[in-house]
Amino acid sequence: MRICKGDSFERVYLNEPVNLQLEQEAGSRVKIVVVDFETSNCRALEIANRITIEQQGEGCVTEIYALAWLQGTDRVTTETKVTHAVGGGRSEQLVKYVLDGQSKGRFVGELKIAPDAQEVEAHQTNRNILLSEEAEMRTQPQLEIYADDVKATHGASTGQLDESALFYMQQRGIDPGCARQLLIGAFMKEILEEACAVGGETAALQDVRDLLNAIDGVVE
Amino acid sequence: MTKLLEIKDLRASIGGKEILKGVNLVIGEGEVHAIMGPNGAGKSTLSAVLTGHPAYEVTSGEVYLRGENLLEMAPEVRARAGVFLSFQYPVEIPGVSMTNFMRTALNEKRAYEGKEPLSAKKFLQLMREKKALLELPDKLNNRSVNEGFSGGEKKKNEIFQMAMLEPCLAILDETDSGLDIDALRIVAEGVNRLKRPDNAAIVITHYQRLLDYIVPDYVHVLADGRIVKTGGKELALELEEKGYENL
C-alpha cells in the first residue's frame, strides 16, 4: 500500500495479526500501534505481526508502537522492517513485552538507512519484562546504517520487575500483588496512551481504554 | 512509659555476614531516639530489618511493636501496623503517579484499620493539606513517584508520605543527607509537626546538624552491630566534637 504525498495513516490493531507493507511518499506520516493481550473474551494468543515500511520520499515520519502482554501459552511475534531509502525522515519504534506463565515472545527489528539517506533520525527500542521462570523472549535488533550524517539509537533489554520499587511500595503498605500490577501497568502505559491518542471508536480501542483506566485507577 | 517498640538481642546477617550482633532497644511512646555511629556499623541494616527487607536474615532475637511480634509480619503488614521508613535513597517508580501510589497505600492502611476507603475528594484534600506542610508543589500529584525529583524533593516526598500515612513509628534513615539548609529545616519542621504523644521516631544520622532541628530524647551509638553507648542529646554534641574512636 502506498501512503501518498503528505497523507497520514494511523491505526490501532488489537489482537489481530498485522501484515502491513507500506511505501511512504514525501511528507507522509504513518503511526501504527499494535496491542496484544488476553481480553475477557479471547483464548490463548497465537499471533504473528509483520510490518514493513519504506520511506521513499523526503520528510516522512514513521512511528511503530507494539505492546504484548502474554500469559499461559501465548505466542506473539513482532517483526518490523523500517527502511529509510531517502534522507530527511524520522522513525520511531518502541516494542514492549510483558511475559508470564510459559509464554513466548519474539521481536525482530530491522532498521536500514540507505547510503544517500542523510539527516535521518531513527530510534528503535525494545524492552521486555519476564515475570516467570518459564517465560521466554527472543529479541533480534538488526541495524544497517550506510549513511554517515544520521542520528540513530537502539536499545534492547530484558529483565524483571524492579525489586527495590516493589519493596518501596510494600513498605508503604501496598500488597505485593498490587505493587506488581502497578509496575506492570506503568510499563505498559506509554504504548496504551499512544493507542488512545490515535482515537476512533472501535471495540478494540475501548478494550485498550479500559485497561488504561484500570492502570490509572480512575475507575470509581 | 508505654512501650511502643522493644528490640531484644537482635541479630541479623546479609549474605552470611553478620551485621547486627545483638541489638537491644526500647522505645516509648512520644520519644525521639537518634542512632548515630560510624559507616558500616549497621544503622541502615537495623532499619531494613525492622521493615522486613527480604535481603536480610534475622538469625535470632525478638522485636515487638505494641506487644505484637513484628518479625512475623510481612513487610506490608508492618507498614499498615504503623512502621514507616523514610528511605535513605527513595526509589523512582516511572509511570506510577504519586496520586495512584499514595491512594493505594492509604486505602490499604485504612482497610487494615477497618476503615472505609477515602473518597476521591477527601483524598485530594488531604494530599493538598499535607503537601503544604512540606512546601511541595501542587503538580506533584501527576508526577511519577520520585521520578526526576531533586535530592531535596525526594526527601521532602518521604516526609510527605509519612504525613499522609501517620505512622506510629517513623524511621528516618539519613533523611538529612543531601539536603541544603532550607530543605533540612522544612523536612525537620515537617517531622516535628507530626510528633504526637502516642508515636515515636528513630532518627538515623551521621551528623549532629539534623539533631539541632529534631531534638532527640535519647542518642544511641551503634558500633559493630551493637549499641555501645546511650545518652541524652548532649551525647550527639560530644560525638561531633570527639568522633567515634574514643568510645
Short mmCIF file of C-alpha atoms in Angstrom, two decimals:
data_model
loop_
_atom_site.label_atom_id
_atom_site.label_comp_id
_atom_site.label_asym_id
_atom_site.label_seq_id
_atom_site.Cartn_x
_atom_site.Cartn_y
_atom_site.Cartn_z
CA MET A 1 0.00 0.00 0.00
CA ARG A 2 1.24 3.48 -0.83
CA ILE A 3 0.79 6.40 1.50
CA CYS A 4 0.55 9.38 -0.83
CA LYS A 5 2.45 12.62 -0.53
CA GLY A 6 1.52 14.46 2.66
CA ASP A 7 -1.07 11.87 3.68
CA SER A 8 -1.41 10.31 7.05
CA PHE A 9 -2.09 6.68 8.00
CA GLU A 10 -2.86 5.90 11.62
CA ARG A 11 -4.21 2.64 13.01
CA VAL A 12 -4.52 0.59 16.16
CA TYR A 13 -4.55 -3.20 15.96
CA LEU A 14 -5.73 -5.24 18.93
CA ASN A 15 -5.25 -8.99 18.93
CA GLU A 16 -5.33 -9.30 15.16
CA PRO A 17 -2.34 -10.39 13.12
CA VAL A 18 -0.90 -7.38 11.35
CA ASN A 19 0.53 -7.85 7.91
CA LEU A 20 1.42 -4.48 6.51
CA GLN A 21 3.65 -3.33 3.74
CA LEU A 22 3.74 0.41 3.25
CA GLU A 23 5.63 2.75 0.97
CA GLN A 24 5.65 6.32 2.14
CA GLU A 25 5.78 9.26 -0.24
CA ALA A 26 7.31 12.59 0.72
CA GLY A 27 5.94 14.25 3.84
CA SER A 28 3.61 11.39 4.73
CA ARG A 29 3.04 10.17 8.25
CA VAL A 30 2.45 6.64 9.49
CA LYS A 31 1.58 5.65 13.03
CA ILE A 32 0.84 2.06 13.88
CA VAL A 33 0.02 0.81 17.35
CA VAL A 34 -0.17 -2.93 17.90
CA VAL A 35 -1.51 -4.22 21.21
CA ASP A 36 -1.82 -7.89 22.05
CA PHE A 37 -3.20 -9.11 25.35
CA GLU A 38 -5.82 -11.58 26.52
CA THR A 39 -9.09 -9.72 26.82
CA SER A 40 -12.01 -11.26 28.69
CA ASN A 41 -13.42 -12.90 25.57
CA CYS A 42 -10.32 -14.31 23.94
CA ARG A 43 -8.36 -17.53 24.17
CA ALA A 44 -4.61 -18.08 24.13
CA LEU A 45 -2.90 -15.78 21.67
CA GLU A 46 -1.02 -17.08 18.67
CA ILE A 47 -0.17 -14.01 16.68
CA ALA A 48 2.49 -13.02 14.18
CA ASN A 49 2.78 -9.34 13.31
CA ARG A 50 4.78 -8.23 10.31
CA ILE A 51 5.25 -4.57 9.47
CA THR A 52 7.42 -3.42 6.59
CA ILE A 53 7.74 0.26 5.86
CA GLU A 54 9.90 2.09 3.40
CA GLN A 55 10.29 5.84 3.39
CA GLN A 56 10.61 6.63 -0.31
CA GLY A 57 10.11 10.38 -0.15
CA GLU A 58 11.76 13.04 1.96
CA GLY A 59 10.47 14.27 5.30
CA CYS A 60 8.43 11.21 6.23
CA VAL A 61 7.53 10.26 9.78
CA THR A 62 7.09 6.62 10.81
CA GLU A 63 6.01 5.54 14.27
CA ILE A 64 5.54 1.93 15.33
CA TYR A 65 4.46 1.05 18.86
CA ALA A 66 3.88 -2.54 19.87
CA LEU A 67 2.88 -4.00 23.20
CA ALA A 68 2.36 -7.65 24.02
CA TRP A 69 1.19 -8.76 27.47
CA LEU A 70 1.40 -12.52 27.47
CA GLN A 71 0.50 -15.29 29.85
CA GLY A 72 -0.19 -19.01 29.78
CA THR A 73 0.92 -20.41 26.44
CA ASP A 74 0.55 -17.20 24.44
CA ARG A 75 2.87 -16.72 21.47
CA VAL A 76 3.39 -13.35 19.86
CA THR A 77 5.97 -12.45 17.26
CA THR A 78 6.63 -8.93 16.08
CA GLU A 79 8.73 -8.31 13.02
CA THR A 80 9.41 -4.78 11.91
CA LYS A 81 11.42 -3.56 8.99
CA VAL A 82 11.88 0.15 8.57
CA THR A 83 13.90 1.43 5.63
CA HIS A 84 14.96 4.98 5.09
CA ALA A 85 15.59 4.95 1.34
CA VAL A 86 15.90 8.73 1.25
CA GLY A 87 17.03 11.36 3.73
CA GLY A 88 15.32 13.84 5.98
CA GLY A 89 12.95 11.34 7.57
CA ARG A 90 12.24 10.30 11.11
CA SER A 91 11.28 6.91 12.52
CA GLU A 92 10.47 5.68 15.98
CA GLN A 93 9.99 2.07 17.01
CA LEU A 94 9.06 1.12 20.53
CA VAL A 95 8.31 -2.52 21.27
CA LYS A 96 7.49 -3.82 24.74
CA TYR A 97 6.68 -7.29 26.01
CA VAL A 98 5.46 -8.49 29.39
CA LEU A 99 5.72 -12.27 29.63
CA ASP A 100 4.22 -14.50 32.28
CA GLY A 101 3.50 -18.24 32.50
CA GLN A 102 5.10 -20.27 29.71
CA SER A 103 4.51 -17.60 27.11
CA LYS A 104 6.96 -16.93 24.34
CA GLY A 105 7.71 -13.68 22.60
CA ARG A 106 9.91 -12.76 19.71
CA PHE A 107 10.97 -9.44 18.26
CA VAL A 108 12.93 -9.00 15.07
CA GLY A 109 13.57 -5.36 14.32
CA GLU A 110 15.32 -4.27 11.21
CA LEU A 111 16.34 -0.70 10.68
CA LYS A 112 18.03 0.25 7.46
CA ILE A 113 19.33 3.63 6.42
CA ALA A 114 20.43 3.74 2.77
CA PRO A 115 23.79 5.29 1.74
CA ASP A 116 22.27 8.56 0.50
CA ALA A 117 19.65 8.88 3.21
CA GLN A 118 21.31 11.72 5.14
CA GLU A 119 19.87 13.65 8.08
CA VAL A 120 17.70 10.82 9.22
CA GLU A 121 16.63 10.43 12.81
CA ALA A 122 15.81 6.84 13.71
CA HIS A 123 15.18 5.19 17.07
CA GLN A 124 14.47 1.61 17.95
CA THR A 125 13.81 0.44 21.49
CA ASN A 126 12.81 -2.98 22.73
CA ARG A 127 12.11 -3.54 26.43
CA ASN A 128 10.86 -6.79 27.92
CA ILE A 129 9.87 -7.94 31.38
CA LEU A 130 9.85 -11.59 32.32
CA LEU A 131 7.50 -12.39 35.19
CA SER A 132 8.11 -16.12 35.37
CA GLU A 133 10.98 -18.55 35.11
CA GLU A 134 9.42 -20.35 32.16
CA ALA A 135 8.56 -17.36 30.00
CA GLU A 136 10.88 -16.77 27.09
CA MET A 137 11.81 -13.78 24.98
CA ARG A 138 13.96 -13.71 21.88
CA THR A 139 15.00 -10.38 20.53
CA GLN A 140 17.00 -9.59 17.42
CA PRO A 141 17.62 -5.95 16.66
CA GLN A 142 19.30 -5.53 13.28
CA LEU A 143 20.68 -2.20 12.25
CA GLU A 144 22.13 -1.46 8.87
CA ILE A 145 23.24 2.13 8.62
CA TYR A 146 25.06 3.19 5.47
CA ALA A 147 24.68 6.97 5.66
CA ASP A 148 27.00 8.97 7.91
CA ASP A 149 25.02 12.07 8.77
CA VAL A 150 22.27 10.40 10.79
CA LYS A 151 21.07 10.24 14.34
CA ALA A 152 20.23 6.65 15.16
CA THR A 153 19.79 4.95 18.51
CA HIS A 154 18.77 1.48 19.50
CA GLY A 155 18.44 -0.46 22.69
CA ALA A 156 17.14 -3.81 23.81
CA SER A 157 16.76 -5.02 27.36
CA THR A 158 15.10 -7.94 29.05
CA GLY A 159 14.71 -8.06 32.81
CA GLN A 160 12.44 -8.50 35.76
CA LEU A 161 10.32 -6.14 37.81
CA ASP A 162 12.36 -3.70 39.86
CA GLU A 163 12.78 -5.37 43.27
CA SER A 164 13.66 -2.12 45.00
CA ALA A 165 10.47 -0.48 43.71
CA LEU A 166 8.46 -3.48 44.90
CA PHE A 167 9.91 -3.23 48.38
CA TYR A 168 9.39 0.53 48.46
CA MET A 169 5.70 0.05 47.72
CA GLN A 170 5.38 -2.78 50.25
CA GLN A 171 6.96 -0.50 52.84
CA ARG A 172 4.07 1.86 52.26
CA GLY A 173 1.57 -0.91 52.98
CA ILE A 174 0.83 -1.90 49.40
CA ASP A 175 0.12 -5.58 48.83
CA PRO A 176 2.95 -7.20 46.79
CA GLY A 177 0.50 -8.47 44.15
CA CYS A 178 -0.93 -5.00 43.77
CA ALA A 179 2.58 -3.50 43.64
CA ARG A 180 3.43 -5.84 40.78
CA GLN A 181 0.27 -4.81 38.94
CA LEU A 182 1.17 -1.14 39.39
CA LEU A 183 4.66 -1.71 37.96
CA ILE A 184 3.38 -3.77 35.05
CA GLY A 185 0.75 -1.14 34.34
CA ALA A 186 3.34 1.62 34.47
CA PHE A 187 5.49 -0.29 31.99
CA MET A 188 2.64 -0.74 29.53
CA LYS A 189 1.08 2.67 29.91
CA GLU A 190 3.00 4.71 27.34
CA ILE A 191 2.02 2.41 24.49
CA LEU A 192 -1.60 2.24 25.59
CA GLU A 193 -1.59 6.03 25.65
CA GLU A 194 -0.24 6.10 22.11
CA ALA A 195 -3.11 3.81 21.09
CA CYS A 196 -5.69 6.06 22.73
CA ALA A 197 -4.13 9.12 21.10
CA VAL A 198 -4.90 7.62 17.69
CA GLY A 199 -8.55 7.76 18.65
CA GLY A 200 -11.56 6.39 16.82
CA GLU A 201 -14.43 4.44 18.33
CA THR A 202 -13.67 0.81 17.71
CA ALA A 203 -14.37 -2.01 20.16
CA ALA A 204 -10.63 -2.72 20.20
CA LEU A 205 -9.88 0.79 21.35
CA GLN A 206 -12.48 0.52 24.09
CA ASP A 207 -10.65 -2.54 25.47
CA VAL A 208 -7.38 -0.62 25.39
CA ARG A 209 -9.02 2.35 27.12
CA ASP A 210 -10.50 0.08 29.80
CA LEU A 211 -7.07 -1.34 30.52
CA LEU A 212 -5.51 2.12 30.68
CA ASN A 213 -8.24 3.32 33.04
CA ALA A 214 -7.69 0.31 35.25
CA ILE A 215 -3.98 1.16 35.37
CA ASP A 216 -4.67 4.77 36.23
CA GLY A 217 -7.08 3.73 38.94
CA VAL A 218 -9.71 6.17 37.74
CA VAL A 219 -12.42 3.54 37.89
CA GLU A 220 -14.58 4.61 40.80
CA MET B 1 6.29 4.96 79.83
CA THR B 2 4.18 2.95 77.39
CA LYS B 3 6.41 0.73 75.29
CA LEU B 4 5.97 1.21 71.57
CA LEU B 5 8.89 -0.81 70.26
CA GLU B 6 11.02 -3.37 72.01
CA ILE B 7 14.09 -4.91 70.38
CA LYS B 8 15.68 -7.84 72.23
CA ASP B 9 19.09 -9.23 71.32
CA LEU B 10 18.50 -8.76 67.61
CA ARG B 11 20.98 -10.43 65.31
CA ALA B 12 20.82 -10.22 61.52
CA SER B 13 23.00 -11.03 58.57
CA ILE B 14 23.18 -10.47 54.85
CA GLY B 15 24.78 -12.97 52.51
CA GLY B 16 26.03 -14.97 55.51
CA LYS B 17 27.77 -11.95 57.06
CA GLU B 18 26.54 -10.94 60.50
CA ILE B 19 25.84 -7.19 60.69
CA LEU B 20 23.66 -6.81 63.79
CA LYS B 21 25.25 -8.60 66.71
CA GLY B 22 22.73 -8.30 69.49
CA VAL B 23 20.85 -5.01 69.48
CA ASN B 24 18.71 -4.12 72.49
CA LEU B 25 16.48 -1.07 72.42
CA VAL B 26 13.22 0.05 74.00
CA ILE B 27 11.32 2.98 72.57
CA GLY B 28 8.43 4.53 74.43
CA GLU B 29 5.51 6.48 73.04
CA GLY B 30 6.26 10.11 72.43
CA GLU B 31 10.02 9.59 72.26
CA VAL B 32 12.60 10.50 69.65
CA HIS B 33 15.68 8.29 69.52
CA ALA B 34 18.73 9.18 67.46
CA ILE B 35 21.02 6.44 66.27
CA MET B 36 24.48 7.53 65.32
CA GLY B 37 27.61 5.63 64.50
CA PRO B 38 30.41 5.12 62.01
CA ASN B 39 29.86 3.80 58.48
CA GLY B 40 29.22 0.07 58.37
CA ALA B 41 28.06 -0.06 62.00
CA GLY B 42 24.68 -1.49 60.98
CA LYS B 43 22.47 1.61 61.12
CA SER B 44 20.80 1.04 57.77
CA THR B 45 20.66 -2.71 58.41
CA LEU B 46 18.62 -2.01 61.53
CA SER B 47 16.07 -0.02 59.53
CA ALA B 48 15.99 -2.68 56.81
CA VAL B 49 15.43 -5.46 59.34
CA LEU B 50 12.70 -3.55 61.17
CA THR B 51 10.84 -3.01 57.90
CA GLY B 52 11.32 -6.61 56.70
CA HIS B 53 13.66 -6.16 53.74
CA PRO B 54 13.97 -9.60 52.10
CA ALA B 55 17.75 -9.38 51.65
CA TYR B 56 18.40 -9.60 55.40
CA GLU B 57 18.09 -12.68 57.55
CA VAL B 58 17.21 -12.37 61.21
CA THR B 59 19.22 -15.09 62.94
CA SER B 60 17.99 -14.50 66.48
CA GLY B 61 16.21 -12.06 68.75
CA GLU B 62 12.76 -10.58 69.03
CA VAL B 63 11.04 -7.34 68.08
CA TYR B 64 7.66 -6.25 69.42
CA LEU B 65 5.54 -3.37 68.21
CA ARG B 66 2.93 -2.54 70.82
CA GLY B 67 3.38 -6.07 72.11
CA GLU B 68 2.92 -7.72 68.74
CA ASN B 69 5.63 -9.83 67.14
CA LEU B 70 6.90 -7.58 64.39
CA LEU B 71 9.27 -10.12 62.83
CA GLU B 72 6.37 -12.43 61.99
CA MET B 73 4.62 -9.78 59.92
CA ALA B 74 5.11 -9.35 56.18
CA PRO B 75 6.69 -6.00 55.19
CA GLU B 76 3.36 -4.55 54.00
CA VAL B 77 1.64 -5.60 57.24
CA ARG B 78 4.36 -3.89 59.31
CA ALA B 79 3.75 -0.76 57.28
CA ARG B 80 -0.01 -0.92 57.82
CA ALA B 81 0.58 -1.51 61.53
CA GLY B 82 2.40 1.82 61.54
CA VAL B 83 6.09 1.27 60.78
CA PHE B 84 7.30 3.83 58.28
CA LEU B 85 10.75 4.11 56.76
CA SER B 86 11.96 7.33 55.22
CA PHE B 87 14.40 5.77 52.75
CA GLN B 88 17.97 6.94 52.51
CA TYR B 89 17.64 6.51 48.76
CA PRO B 90 13.97 6.90 47.79
CA VAL B 91 13.16 4.73 44.78
CA GLU B 92 11.99 6.17 41.48
CA ILE B 93 8.92 4.43 40.04
CA PRO B 94 8.39 5.66 36.47
CA GLY B 95 4.80 5.50 35.28
CA VAL B 96 3.18 5.21 38.71
CA SER B 97 1.68 8.57 39.66
CA MET B 98 2.05 9.94 43.18
CA THR B 99 -1.74 10.11 43.45
CA ASN B 100 -2.28 6.49 42.49
CA PHE B 101 0.58 5.30 44.68
CA MET B 102 -0.48 7.29 47.73
CA ARG B 103 -4.14 6.46 47.39
CA THR B 104 -3.40 2.73 47.16
CA ALA B 105 -1.13 2.91 50.19
CA LEU B 106 -3.54 4.95 52.29
CA ASN B 107 -6.53 2.78 51.48
CA GLU B 108 -4.59 -0.40 52.31
CA LYS B 109 -3.80 1.09 55.70
CA ARG B 110 -7.41 2.16 56.24
CA ALA B 111 -8.64 -1.31 55.31
CA TYR B 112 -6.22 -2.79 57.87
CA GLU B 113 -7.72 -0.46 60.48
CA GLY B 114 -11.23 -1.47 59.44
CA LYS B 115 -11.98 1.91 57.86
CA GLU B 116 -13.70 2.68 54.56
CA PRO B 117 -11.53 3.95 51.68
CA LEU B 118 -11.37 7.73 51.41
CA SER B 119 -13.48 9.35 48.72
CA ALA B 120 -11.54 10.89 45.82
CA LYS B 121 -12.47 14.37 47.03
CA LYS B 122 -11.38 13.83 50.62
CA PHE B 123 -8.20 12.12 49.47
CA LEU B 124 -7.19 15.03 47.23
CA GLN B 125 -7.99 17.47 50.03
CA LEU B 126 -5.69 15.53 52.35
CA MET B 127 -2.94 15.49 49.69
CA ARG B 128 -3.17 19.27 49.35
CA GLU B 129 -3.09 19.82 53.09
CA LYS B 130 -0.04 17.62 53.67
CA LYS B 131 1.84 18.92 50.64
CA ALA B 132 1.58 22.43 52.04
CA LEU B 133 3.23 21.18 55.22
CA LEU B 134 6.33 20.20 53.24
CA GLU B 135 6.13 23.14 50.82
CA LEU B 136 5.82 20.71 47.92
CA PRO B 137 4.41 21.93 44.59
CA ASP B 138 0.84 21.14 43.54
CA LYS B 139 1.95 19.49 40.32
CA LEU B 140 3.34 16.62 42.40
CA ASN B 141 0.09 14.63 42.06
CA ASN B 142 0.52 13.77 38.41
CA ARG B 143 4.22 13.11 38.53
CA SER B 144 5.60 9.61 38.78
CA VAL B 145 6.83 8.59 42.22
CA ASN B 146 10.22 10.28 42.78
CA GLU B 147 10.96 10.36 39.06
CA GLY B 148 13.04 13.38 38.15
CA PHE B 149 12.79 14.75 41.70
CA SER B 150 15.81 16.60 43.06
CA GLY B 151 17.54 15.14 46.11
CA GLY B 152 15.73 17.59 48.36
CA GLU B 153 12.34 16.92 46.77
CA LYS B 154 12.80 13.18 47.26
CA LYS B 155 13.44 13.62 50.96
CA LYS B 156 10.51 16.03 51.31
CA ASN B 157 8.39 13.49 49.47
CA GLU B 158 9.32 10.85 52.04
CA ILE B 159 8.14 13.07 54.88
CA PHE B 160 5.04 13.99 52.88
CA GLN B 161 4.20 10.27 52.64
CA MET B 162 4.81 9.98 56.35
CA ALA B 163 2.35 12.84 56.92
CA MET B 164 -0.24 11.06 54.78
CA LEU B 165 0.13 7.68 56.49
CA GLU B 166 0.55 8.91 60.09
CA PRO B 167 2.74 6.03 61.30
CA CYS B 168 3.22 5.20 64.97
CA LEU B 169 6.91 4.52 64.39
CA ALA B 170 8.84 6.60 61.86
CA ILE B 171 12.37 5.55 60.98
CA LEU B 172 14.30 8.32 59.28
CA ASP B 173 17.33 6.81 57.59
CA GLU B 174 19.81 9.61 56.91
CA THR B 175 17.00 11.90 55.90
CA ASP B 176 19.45 14.81 56.21
CA SER B 177 21.93 13.51 53.65
CA GLY B 178 21.98 15.59 50.51
CA LEU B 179 19.80 18.36 51.93
CA ASP B 180 20.67 22.02 51.88
CA ILE B 181 19.90 24.03 54.99
CA ASP B 182 16.49 25.27 53.79
CA ALA B 183 15.30 21.81 52.79
CA LEU B 184 16.64 20.45 56.06
CA ARG B 185 14.60 22.99 58.01
CA ILE B 186 11.42 22.17 56.07
CA VAL B 187 11.90 18.43 56.48
CA ALA B 188 12.67 18.74 60.19
CA GLU B 189 9.68 21.03 60.79
CA GLY B 190 7.51 18.51 58.97
CA VAL B 191 8.75 15.73 61.24
CA ASN B 192 8.28 17.85 64.36
CA ARG B 193 4.73 18.76 63.47
CA LEU B 194 3.87 15.07 63.07
CA LYS B 195 5.01 14.32 66.59
CA ARG B 196 2.25 13.09 68.87
CA PRO B 197 2.19 11.72 72.43
CA ASP B 198 1.49 8.21 71.10
CA ASN B 199 4.01 7.94 68.28
CA ALA B 200 7.78 7.80 68.12
CA ALA B 201 10.70 8.30 65.77
CA ILE B 202 14.08 6.73 65.20
CA VAL B 203 16.43 9.21 63.57
CA ILE B 204 19.46 7.64 61.95
CA THR B 205 22.12 10.19 61.15
CA HIS B 206 25.82 10.78 60.81
CA TYR B 207 25.71 14.36 61.88
CA GLN B 208 24.66 16.45 64.82
CA ARG B 209 23.21 19.03 62.39
CA LEU B 210 19.80 17.34 61.99
CA LEU B 211 19.51 16.95 65.75
CA ASP B 212 19.55 20.74 66.16
CA TYR B 213 16.15 20.65 64.46
CA ILE B 214 14.75 17.31 65.55
CA VAL B 215 15.74 17.18 69.20
CA PRO B 216 16.16 13.61 70.44
CA ASP B 217 15.28 12.33 73.89
CA TYR B 218 17.98 9.69 73.60
CA VAL B 219 21.09 9.28 71.49
CA HIS B 220 22.50 5.80 70.87
CA VAL B 221 25.81 4.93 69.33
CA LEU B 222 25.74 1.86 67.15
CA ALA B 223 29.16 0.36 66.50
CA ASP B 224 30.00 -3.02 65.03
CA GLY B 225 26.42 -4.23 65.27
CA ARG B 226 25.74 -3.29 68.89
CA ILE B 227 24.57 -0.25 70.81
CA VAL B 228 27.71 0.68 72.69
CA LYS B 229 26.61 3.89 74.35
CA THR B 230 23.38 5.68 75.19
CA GLY B 231 22.94 9.21 76.41
CA GLY B 232 20.88 12.36 76.14
CA LYS B 233 21.02 14.90 73.34
CA GLU B 234 24.38 16.18 74.65
CA LEU B 235 25.97 12.89 73.56
CA ALA B 236 25.49 13.89 69.91
CA LEU B 237 27.46 17.10 70.54
CA GLU B 238 30.19 15.15 72.22
CA LEU B 239 30.41 12.74 69.30
CA GLU B 240 30.54 15.61 66.84
CA GLU B 241 33.47 17.04 68.74
CA LYS B 242 35.44 13.91 69.61
CA GLY B 243 34.41 11.40 66.96
CA TYR B 244 33.62 7.74 67.50
CA GLU B 245 37.12 6.50 68.04
CA ASN B 246 37.30 7.48 71.70
CA LEU B 247 34.37 5.29 72.60
#
